[in-house]
Short mmCIF file of C-alpha atoms in Angstrom, two decimals:
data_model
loop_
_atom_site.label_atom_id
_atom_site.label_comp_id
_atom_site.label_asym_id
_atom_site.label_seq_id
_atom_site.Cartn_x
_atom_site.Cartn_y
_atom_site.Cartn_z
CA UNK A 719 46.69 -19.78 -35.31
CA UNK A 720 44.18 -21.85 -37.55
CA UNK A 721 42.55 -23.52 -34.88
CA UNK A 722 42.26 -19.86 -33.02
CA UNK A 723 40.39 -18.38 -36.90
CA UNK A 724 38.45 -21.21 -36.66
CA UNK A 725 37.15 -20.87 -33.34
CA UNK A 726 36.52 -16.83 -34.12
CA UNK A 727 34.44 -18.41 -37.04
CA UNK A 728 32.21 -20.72 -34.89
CA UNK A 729 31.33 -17.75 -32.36
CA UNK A 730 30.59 -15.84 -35.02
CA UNK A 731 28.19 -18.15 -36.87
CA UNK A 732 26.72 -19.33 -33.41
CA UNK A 733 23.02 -19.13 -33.50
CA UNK A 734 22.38 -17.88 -29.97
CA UNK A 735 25.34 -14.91 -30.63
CA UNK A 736 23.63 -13.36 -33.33
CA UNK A 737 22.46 -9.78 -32.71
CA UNK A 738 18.60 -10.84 -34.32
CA UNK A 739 18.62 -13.71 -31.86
CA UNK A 740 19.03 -11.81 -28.77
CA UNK A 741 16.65 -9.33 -30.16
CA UNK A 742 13.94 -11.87 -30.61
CA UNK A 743 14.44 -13.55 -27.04
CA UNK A 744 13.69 -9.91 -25.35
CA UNK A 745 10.52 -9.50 -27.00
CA UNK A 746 9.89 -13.40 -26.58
CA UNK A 747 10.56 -12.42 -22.51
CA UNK A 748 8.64 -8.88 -23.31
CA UNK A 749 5.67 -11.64 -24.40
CA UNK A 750 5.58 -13.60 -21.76
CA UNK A 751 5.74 -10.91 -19.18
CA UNK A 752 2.65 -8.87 -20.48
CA UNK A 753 0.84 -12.22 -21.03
CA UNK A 754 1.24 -13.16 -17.35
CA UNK A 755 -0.01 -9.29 -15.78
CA UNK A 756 -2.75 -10.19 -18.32
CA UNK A 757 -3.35 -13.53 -17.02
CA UNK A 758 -2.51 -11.80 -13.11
CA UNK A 759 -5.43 -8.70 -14.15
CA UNK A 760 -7.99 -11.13 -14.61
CA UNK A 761 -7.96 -13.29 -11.71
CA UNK A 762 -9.65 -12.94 -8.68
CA UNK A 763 -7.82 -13.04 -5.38
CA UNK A 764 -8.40 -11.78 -1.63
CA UNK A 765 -5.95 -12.78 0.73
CA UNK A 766 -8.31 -11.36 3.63
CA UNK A 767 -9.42 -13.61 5.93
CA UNK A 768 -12.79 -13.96 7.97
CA UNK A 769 -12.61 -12.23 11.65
CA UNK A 770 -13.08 -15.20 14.80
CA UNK A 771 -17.39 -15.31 14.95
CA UNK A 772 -18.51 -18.01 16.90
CA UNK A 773 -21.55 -19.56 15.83
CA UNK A 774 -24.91 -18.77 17.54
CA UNK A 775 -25.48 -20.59 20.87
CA UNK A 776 -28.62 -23.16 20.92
CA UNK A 777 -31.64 -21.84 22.38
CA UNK A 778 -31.40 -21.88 25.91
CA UNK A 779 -34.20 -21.61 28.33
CA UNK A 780 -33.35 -18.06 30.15
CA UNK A 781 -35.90 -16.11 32.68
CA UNK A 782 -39.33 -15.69 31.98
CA UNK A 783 -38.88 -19.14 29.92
CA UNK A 784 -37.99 -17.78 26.29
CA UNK A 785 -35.25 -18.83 24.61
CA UNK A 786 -32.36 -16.48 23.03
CA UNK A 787 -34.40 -13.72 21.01
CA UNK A 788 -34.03 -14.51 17.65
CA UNK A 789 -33.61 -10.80 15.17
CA UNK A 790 -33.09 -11.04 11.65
CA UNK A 791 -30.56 -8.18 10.38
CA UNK A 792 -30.03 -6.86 7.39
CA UNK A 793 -28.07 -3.83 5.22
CA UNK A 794 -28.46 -1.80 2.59
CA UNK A 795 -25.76 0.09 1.28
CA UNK A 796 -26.18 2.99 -0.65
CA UNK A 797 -22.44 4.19 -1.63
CA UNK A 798 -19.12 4.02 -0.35
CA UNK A 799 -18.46 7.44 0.25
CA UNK A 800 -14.40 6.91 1.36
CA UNK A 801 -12.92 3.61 0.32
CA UNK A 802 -8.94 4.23 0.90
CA UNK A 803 -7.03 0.70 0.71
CA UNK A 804 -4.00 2.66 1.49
CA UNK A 805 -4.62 3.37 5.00
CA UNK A 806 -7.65 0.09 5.24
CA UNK A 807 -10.30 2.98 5.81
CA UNK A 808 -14.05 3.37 4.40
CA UNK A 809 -17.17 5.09 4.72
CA UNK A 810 -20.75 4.35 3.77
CA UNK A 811 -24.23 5.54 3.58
CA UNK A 812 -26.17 2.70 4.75
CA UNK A 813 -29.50 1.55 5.80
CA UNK A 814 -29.34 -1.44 8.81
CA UNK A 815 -32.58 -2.95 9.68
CA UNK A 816 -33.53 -5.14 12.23
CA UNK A 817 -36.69 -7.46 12.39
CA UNK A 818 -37.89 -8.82 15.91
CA UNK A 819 -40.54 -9.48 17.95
CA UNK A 820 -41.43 -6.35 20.36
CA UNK A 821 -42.75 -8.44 23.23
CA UNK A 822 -39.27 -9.93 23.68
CA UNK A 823 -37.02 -6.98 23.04
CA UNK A 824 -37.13 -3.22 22.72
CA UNK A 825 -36.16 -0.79 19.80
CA UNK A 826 -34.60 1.19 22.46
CA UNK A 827 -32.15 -1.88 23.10
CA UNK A 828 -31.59 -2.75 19.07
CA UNK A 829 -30.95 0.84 18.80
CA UNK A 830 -27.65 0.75 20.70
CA UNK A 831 -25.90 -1.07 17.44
CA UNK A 832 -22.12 -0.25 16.93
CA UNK A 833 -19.88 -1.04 14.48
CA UNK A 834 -16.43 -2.78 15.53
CA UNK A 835 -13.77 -1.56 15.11
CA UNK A 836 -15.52 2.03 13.48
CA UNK A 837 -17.65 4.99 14.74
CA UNK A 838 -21.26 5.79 13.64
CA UNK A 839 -20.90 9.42 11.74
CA UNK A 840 -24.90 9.78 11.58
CA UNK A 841 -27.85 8.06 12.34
CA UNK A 842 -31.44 8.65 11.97
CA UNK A 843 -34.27 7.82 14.57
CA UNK A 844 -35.90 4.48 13.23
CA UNK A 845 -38.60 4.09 10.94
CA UNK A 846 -40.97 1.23 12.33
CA UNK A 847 -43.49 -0.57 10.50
CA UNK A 848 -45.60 -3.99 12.16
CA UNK A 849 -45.16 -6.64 9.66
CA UNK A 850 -47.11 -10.01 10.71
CA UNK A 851 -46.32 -9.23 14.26
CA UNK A 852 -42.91 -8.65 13.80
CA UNK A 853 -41.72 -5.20 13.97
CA UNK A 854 -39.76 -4.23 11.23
CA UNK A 855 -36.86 -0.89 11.77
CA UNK A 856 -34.68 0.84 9.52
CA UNK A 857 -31.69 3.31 10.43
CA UNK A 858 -30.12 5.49 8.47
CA UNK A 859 -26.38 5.37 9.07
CA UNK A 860 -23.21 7.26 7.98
CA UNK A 861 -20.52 4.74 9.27
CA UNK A 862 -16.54 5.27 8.90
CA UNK A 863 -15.01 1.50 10.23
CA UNK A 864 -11.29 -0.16 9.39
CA UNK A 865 -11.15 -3.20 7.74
CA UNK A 866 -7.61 -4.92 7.84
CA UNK A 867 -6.49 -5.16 4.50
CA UNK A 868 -3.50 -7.78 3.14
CA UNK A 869 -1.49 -6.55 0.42
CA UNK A 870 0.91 -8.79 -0.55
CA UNK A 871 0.05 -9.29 -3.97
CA UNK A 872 -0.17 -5.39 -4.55
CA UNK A 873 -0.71 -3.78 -7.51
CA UNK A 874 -2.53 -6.87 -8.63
CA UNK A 875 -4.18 -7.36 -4.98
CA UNK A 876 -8.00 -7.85 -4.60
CA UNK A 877 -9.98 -6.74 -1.36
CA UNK A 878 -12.22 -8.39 1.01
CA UNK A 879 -13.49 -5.81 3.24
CA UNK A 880 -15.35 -6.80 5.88
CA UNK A 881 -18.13 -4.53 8.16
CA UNK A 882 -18.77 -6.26 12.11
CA UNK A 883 -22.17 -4.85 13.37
CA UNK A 884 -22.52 -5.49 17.13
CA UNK A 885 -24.70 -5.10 20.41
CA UNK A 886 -22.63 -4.44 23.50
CA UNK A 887 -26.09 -3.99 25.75
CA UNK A 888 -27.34 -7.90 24.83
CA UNK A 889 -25.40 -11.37 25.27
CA UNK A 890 -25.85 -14.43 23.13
CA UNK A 891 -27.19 -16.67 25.79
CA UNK A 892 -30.49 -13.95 25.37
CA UNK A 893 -30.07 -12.68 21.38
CA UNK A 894 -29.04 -13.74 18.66
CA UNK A 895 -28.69 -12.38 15.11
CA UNK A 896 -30.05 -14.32 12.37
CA UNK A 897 -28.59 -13.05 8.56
CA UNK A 898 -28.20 -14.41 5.40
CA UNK A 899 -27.66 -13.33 1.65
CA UNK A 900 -30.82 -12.24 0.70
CA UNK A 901 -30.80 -9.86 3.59
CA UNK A 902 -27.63 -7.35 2.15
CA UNK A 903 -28.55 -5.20 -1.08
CA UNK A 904 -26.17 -3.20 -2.57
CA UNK A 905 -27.08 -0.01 -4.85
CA UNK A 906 -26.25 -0.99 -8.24
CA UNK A 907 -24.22 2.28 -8.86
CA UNK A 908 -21.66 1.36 -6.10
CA UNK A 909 -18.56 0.82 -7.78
CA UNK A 910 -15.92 3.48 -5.61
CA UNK A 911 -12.83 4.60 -7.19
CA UNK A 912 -13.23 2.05 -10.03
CA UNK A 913 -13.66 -0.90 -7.80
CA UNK A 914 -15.83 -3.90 -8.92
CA UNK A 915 -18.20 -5.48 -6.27
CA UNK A 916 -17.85 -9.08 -7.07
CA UNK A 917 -19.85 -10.59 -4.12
CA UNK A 918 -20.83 -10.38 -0.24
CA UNK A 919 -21.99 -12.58 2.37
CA UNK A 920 -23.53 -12.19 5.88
CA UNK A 921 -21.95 -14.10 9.31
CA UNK A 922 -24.50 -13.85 12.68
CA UNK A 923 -22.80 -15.56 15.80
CA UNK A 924 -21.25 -13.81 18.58
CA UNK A 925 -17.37 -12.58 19.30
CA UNK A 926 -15.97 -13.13 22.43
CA UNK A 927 -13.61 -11.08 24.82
CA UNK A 928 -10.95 -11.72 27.15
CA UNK A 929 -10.64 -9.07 29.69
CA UNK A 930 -7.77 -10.75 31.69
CA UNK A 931 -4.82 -12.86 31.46
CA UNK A 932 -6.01 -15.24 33.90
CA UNK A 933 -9.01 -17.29 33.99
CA UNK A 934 -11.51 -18.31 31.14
CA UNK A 935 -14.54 -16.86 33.09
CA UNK A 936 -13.26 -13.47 32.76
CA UNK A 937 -14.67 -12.66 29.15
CA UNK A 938 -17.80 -11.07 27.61
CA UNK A 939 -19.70 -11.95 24.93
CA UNK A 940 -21.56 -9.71 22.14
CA UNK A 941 -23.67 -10.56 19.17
CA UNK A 942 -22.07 -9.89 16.27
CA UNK A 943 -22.43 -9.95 12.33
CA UNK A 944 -20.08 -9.53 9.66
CA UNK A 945 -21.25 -8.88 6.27
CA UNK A 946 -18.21 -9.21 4.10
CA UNK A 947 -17.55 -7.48 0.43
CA UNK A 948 -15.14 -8.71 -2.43
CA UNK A 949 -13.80 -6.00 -4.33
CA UNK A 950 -11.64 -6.43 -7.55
CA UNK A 951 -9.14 -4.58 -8.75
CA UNK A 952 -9.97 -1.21 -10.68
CA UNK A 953 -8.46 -2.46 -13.96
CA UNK A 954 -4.82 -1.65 -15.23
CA UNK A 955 -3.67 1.07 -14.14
CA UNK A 956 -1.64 0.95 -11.20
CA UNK A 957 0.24 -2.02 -12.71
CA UNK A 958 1.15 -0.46 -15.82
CA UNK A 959 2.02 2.76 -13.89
CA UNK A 960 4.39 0.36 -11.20
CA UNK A 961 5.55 -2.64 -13.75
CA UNK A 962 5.45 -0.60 -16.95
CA UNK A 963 8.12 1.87 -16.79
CA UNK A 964 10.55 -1.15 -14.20
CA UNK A 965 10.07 -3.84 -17.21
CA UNK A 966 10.86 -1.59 -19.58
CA UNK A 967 13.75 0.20 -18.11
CA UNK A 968 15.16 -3.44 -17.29
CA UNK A 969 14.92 -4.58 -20.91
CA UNK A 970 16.73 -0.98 -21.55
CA UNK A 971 19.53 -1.98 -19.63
CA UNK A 972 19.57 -5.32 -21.23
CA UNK A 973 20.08 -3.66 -24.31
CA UNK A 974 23.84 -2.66 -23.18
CA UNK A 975 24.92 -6.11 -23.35
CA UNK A 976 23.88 -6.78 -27.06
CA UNK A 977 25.72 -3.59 -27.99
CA UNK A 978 28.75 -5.06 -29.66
CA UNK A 979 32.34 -4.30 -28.48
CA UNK A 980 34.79 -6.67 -30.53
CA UNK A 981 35.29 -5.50 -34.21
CA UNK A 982 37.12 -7.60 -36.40
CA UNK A 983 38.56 -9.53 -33.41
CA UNK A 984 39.92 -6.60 -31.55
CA UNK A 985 38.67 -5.19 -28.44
CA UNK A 986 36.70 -1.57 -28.66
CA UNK A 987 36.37 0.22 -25.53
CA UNK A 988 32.81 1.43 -25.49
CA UNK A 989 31.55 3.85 -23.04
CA UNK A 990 27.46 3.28 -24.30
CA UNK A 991 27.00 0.12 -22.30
CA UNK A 992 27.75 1.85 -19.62
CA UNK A 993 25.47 4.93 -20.24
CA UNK A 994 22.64 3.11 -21.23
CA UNK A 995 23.26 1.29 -18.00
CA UNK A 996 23.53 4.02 -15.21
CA UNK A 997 20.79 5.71 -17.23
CA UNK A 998 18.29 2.11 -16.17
CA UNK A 999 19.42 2.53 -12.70
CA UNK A 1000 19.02 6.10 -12.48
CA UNK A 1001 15.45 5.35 -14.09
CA UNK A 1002 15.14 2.86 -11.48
CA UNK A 1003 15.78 5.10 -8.66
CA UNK A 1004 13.20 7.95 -9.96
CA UNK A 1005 10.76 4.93 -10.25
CA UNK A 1006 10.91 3.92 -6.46
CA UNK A 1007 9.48 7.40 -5.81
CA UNK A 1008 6.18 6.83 -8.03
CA UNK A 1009 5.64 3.44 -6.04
CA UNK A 1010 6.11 5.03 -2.63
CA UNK A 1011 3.59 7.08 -3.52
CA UNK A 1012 0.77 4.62 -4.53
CA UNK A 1013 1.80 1.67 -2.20
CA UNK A 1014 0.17 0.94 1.01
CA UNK A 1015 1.72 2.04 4.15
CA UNK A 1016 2.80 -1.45 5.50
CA UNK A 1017 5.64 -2.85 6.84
CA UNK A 1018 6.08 -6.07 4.58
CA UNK A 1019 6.97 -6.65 1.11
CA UNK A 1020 4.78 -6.72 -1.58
CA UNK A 1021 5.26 -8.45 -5.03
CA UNK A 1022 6.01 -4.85 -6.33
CA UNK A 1023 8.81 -4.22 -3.87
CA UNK A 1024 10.21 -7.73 -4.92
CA UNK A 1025 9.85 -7.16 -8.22
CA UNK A 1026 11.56 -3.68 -8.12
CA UNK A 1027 14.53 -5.17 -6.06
CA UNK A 1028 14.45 -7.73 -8.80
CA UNK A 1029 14.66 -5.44 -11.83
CA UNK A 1030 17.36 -3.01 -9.81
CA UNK A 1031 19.50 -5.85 -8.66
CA UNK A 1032 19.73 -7.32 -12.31
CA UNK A 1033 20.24 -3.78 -13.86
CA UNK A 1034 23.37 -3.70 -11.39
CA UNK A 1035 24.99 -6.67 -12.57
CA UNK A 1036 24.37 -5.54 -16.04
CA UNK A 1037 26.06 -1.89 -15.51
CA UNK A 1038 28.68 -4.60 -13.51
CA UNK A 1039 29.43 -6.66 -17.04
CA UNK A 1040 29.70 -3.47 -18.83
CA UNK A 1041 32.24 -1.88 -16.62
CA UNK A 1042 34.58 -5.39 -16.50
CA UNK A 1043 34.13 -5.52 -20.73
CA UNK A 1044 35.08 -1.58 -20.72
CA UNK A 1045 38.09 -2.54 -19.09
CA UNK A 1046 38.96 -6.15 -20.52
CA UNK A 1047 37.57 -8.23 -23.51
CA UNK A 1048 35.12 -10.55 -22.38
CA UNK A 1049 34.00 -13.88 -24.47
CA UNK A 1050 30.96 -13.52 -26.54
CA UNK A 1051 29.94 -17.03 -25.47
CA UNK A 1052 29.99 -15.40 -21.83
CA UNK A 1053 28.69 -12.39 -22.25
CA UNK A 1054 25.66 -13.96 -24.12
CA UNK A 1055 25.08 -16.51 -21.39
CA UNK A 1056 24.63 -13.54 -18.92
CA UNK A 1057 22.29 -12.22 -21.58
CA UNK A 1058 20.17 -15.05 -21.67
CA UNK A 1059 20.27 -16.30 -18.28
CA UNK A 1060 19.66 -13.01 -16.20
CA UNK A 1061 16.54 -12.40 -18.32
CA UNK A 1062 15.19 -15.90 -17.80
CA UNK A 1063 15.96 -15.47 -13.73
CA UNK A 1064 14.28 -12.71 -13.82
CA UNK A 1065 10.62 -13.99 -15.41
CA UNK A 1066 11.12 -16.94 -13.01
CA UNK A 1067 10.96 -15.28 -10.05
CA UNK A 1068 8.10 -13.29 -11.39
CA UNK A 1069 5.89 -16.39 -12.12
CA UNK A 1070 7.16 -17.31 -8.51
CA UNK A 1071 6.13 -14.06 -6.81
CA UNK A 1072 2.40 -14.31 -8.50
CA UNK A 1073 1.92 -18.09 -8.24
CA UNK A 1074 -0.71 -18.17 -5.96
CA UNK A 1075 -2.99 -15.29 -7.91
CA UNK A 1076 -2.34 -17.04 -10.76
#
């Protein structure tokens, strides 16, 4: 009987079973959550990867003894008028120019431009100017193109978009595209839907097609360039609408283990656990709507998805614990390790989700 008072007395004078203890440890967990969407928010990261270009061909002696017509091209782009990461679509007013030598190729041939895979909305006849012998034409164009998008790291996912101008009616053997930076502007005021322009680069080479199964001869070749756009995330919002309410409603559920159920060593059969349980993952559940609504339409997971599963799957447990202590007296010392460990679980796998932005 002494030794059970005594061990009574050491649970309740243990350190990590006091009520202020636990208390401190969820805003500690609180801290370090809101410290890594800070650290997450502030990083820049574009999973997106570069189409296939191949790089120009040398010059080649062709008929009439010239080599591959050399054309330097260049954009400017005046505003994204449609910039929809949810479905990978955009739009933009743009000017494309193209700088060449007349006596080796016509307007009427540069003229024939397309964009891959998109659709030319508009575009102006060309105005020309001679500049040191080169001729020197500008289009304006309204283009609407797809740009494949990854969004694994979603809400905290940046974008690299990237826009293929090519020329079906040429070959590289007889053009080539020549770009480089200096050749893109961008209108200061482009910033759509609250995305930040962080860079862009040009690519010239040439893309190549398969048009059967069988045999390498049975491909063409265009000229191609592919002026590519980083875009960084428009600030805070869509992870404090997504993360905000799931973090908090997790640490609300957490709160239904610290509620105490053993008063003077007898067992008190509580029905607020559970309540403030069901009412996380009923909270939960209304949550999953919001972030249906503002995810992209994809077929993978993305670190919000894992992150929801995450915070729902430890809520359960939780609601779990509190139904088994409603029924029968569970150990402090146990409860309080499922406390502490189910809260540290959980920040681990969301350092290990955002590892790579981070």
């Amino acid at each position: 009987m002494a030794d059970k008072q005594k061990n009574n007395e050491v649970h309740k004078n243990s350190f990590f079973l006091r009520q202020r203890v636990k208390l401190g440890t969820m805003l500690l967990v609180l801290s370090c959550f809101v410290y890594l969407i800070y650290l997450a928010s502030n990083q820049f990261y574009a999973a997106e990867k570069s189409p296939q270009l191949y790089p120009n061909l040398p010059q080649q002696n062709i008929q009439f003894g010239h080599g591959a017509v050399k054309v330097n091209t260049g954009i400017y782009i005046k505003e994204f008028t449609e910039f929809d990461t949810q479905t990978n679509t955009f739009a933009i007013d743009a000017v494309v120019w193209f700088e060449f030598n007349p006596n080796l190729i016509t307007l009427y041939t540069l003229g024939g431009f397309a964009f891959d895979p998109g659709e030319i909305i508009e575009k102006s006849p060309p105005q020309t100017r001679l500049i040191k012998g080169k001729i020197f034409a500008a289009f304006n164009t309204r283009v609407r193109f797809s740009s494949h998008l990854r969004h694994e790291h979603f809400p905290f996912a940046d974008h690299r978009i990237f826009l293929r101008l090519k020329l079906d009616a040429a070959s590289p053997e007889n053009l080539h595209f020549e770009t480089k930076r200096s050749f893109i502007k961008i209108s200061k005021s482009v910033q759509p839907f609250g995305w930040t322009l962080k860079s862009y680069e040009g690519q010239a080479g040439f893309f190549e097609e398969t048009l059967s199964g069988k045999g390498k001869n049975k491909t063409i070749k265009h000229p191609q360039v592919i002026f590519s756009f980083d875009f960084a995330k428009p600030g805070l919002r869509k992870v404090l609408i997504i993360l905000g309410p799931g973090l908090l409603l997790f640490l609300l559920g957490l709160m239904a283990l610290i509620i105490r159920t053993e008063w003077h060593g007898k067992h008190i059969r509580s029905e607020a656990p559970i309540d403030i349980a069901i009412g996380s993952l009923i909270g939960l559940l209304f949550l999953r709507l919001v972030i249906e609504t503002v995810s992209p339409d994809i077929g993978y997971f993305v670190f919000a998805d894992q992150m929801y599963l995450i915070f729902f799957l430890s809520t359960f447990i939780i609601l779990f614990v509190t139904i088994y202590e409603y029924n029968k007296a569970m150990p402090r010392a146990l409860k309080a390790t499922i406390f502490y460990s189910i809260q540290f679980i959980v920040l681990f796998f969301f350092y290990w989700f955002m590892r790579r932005i981070l």
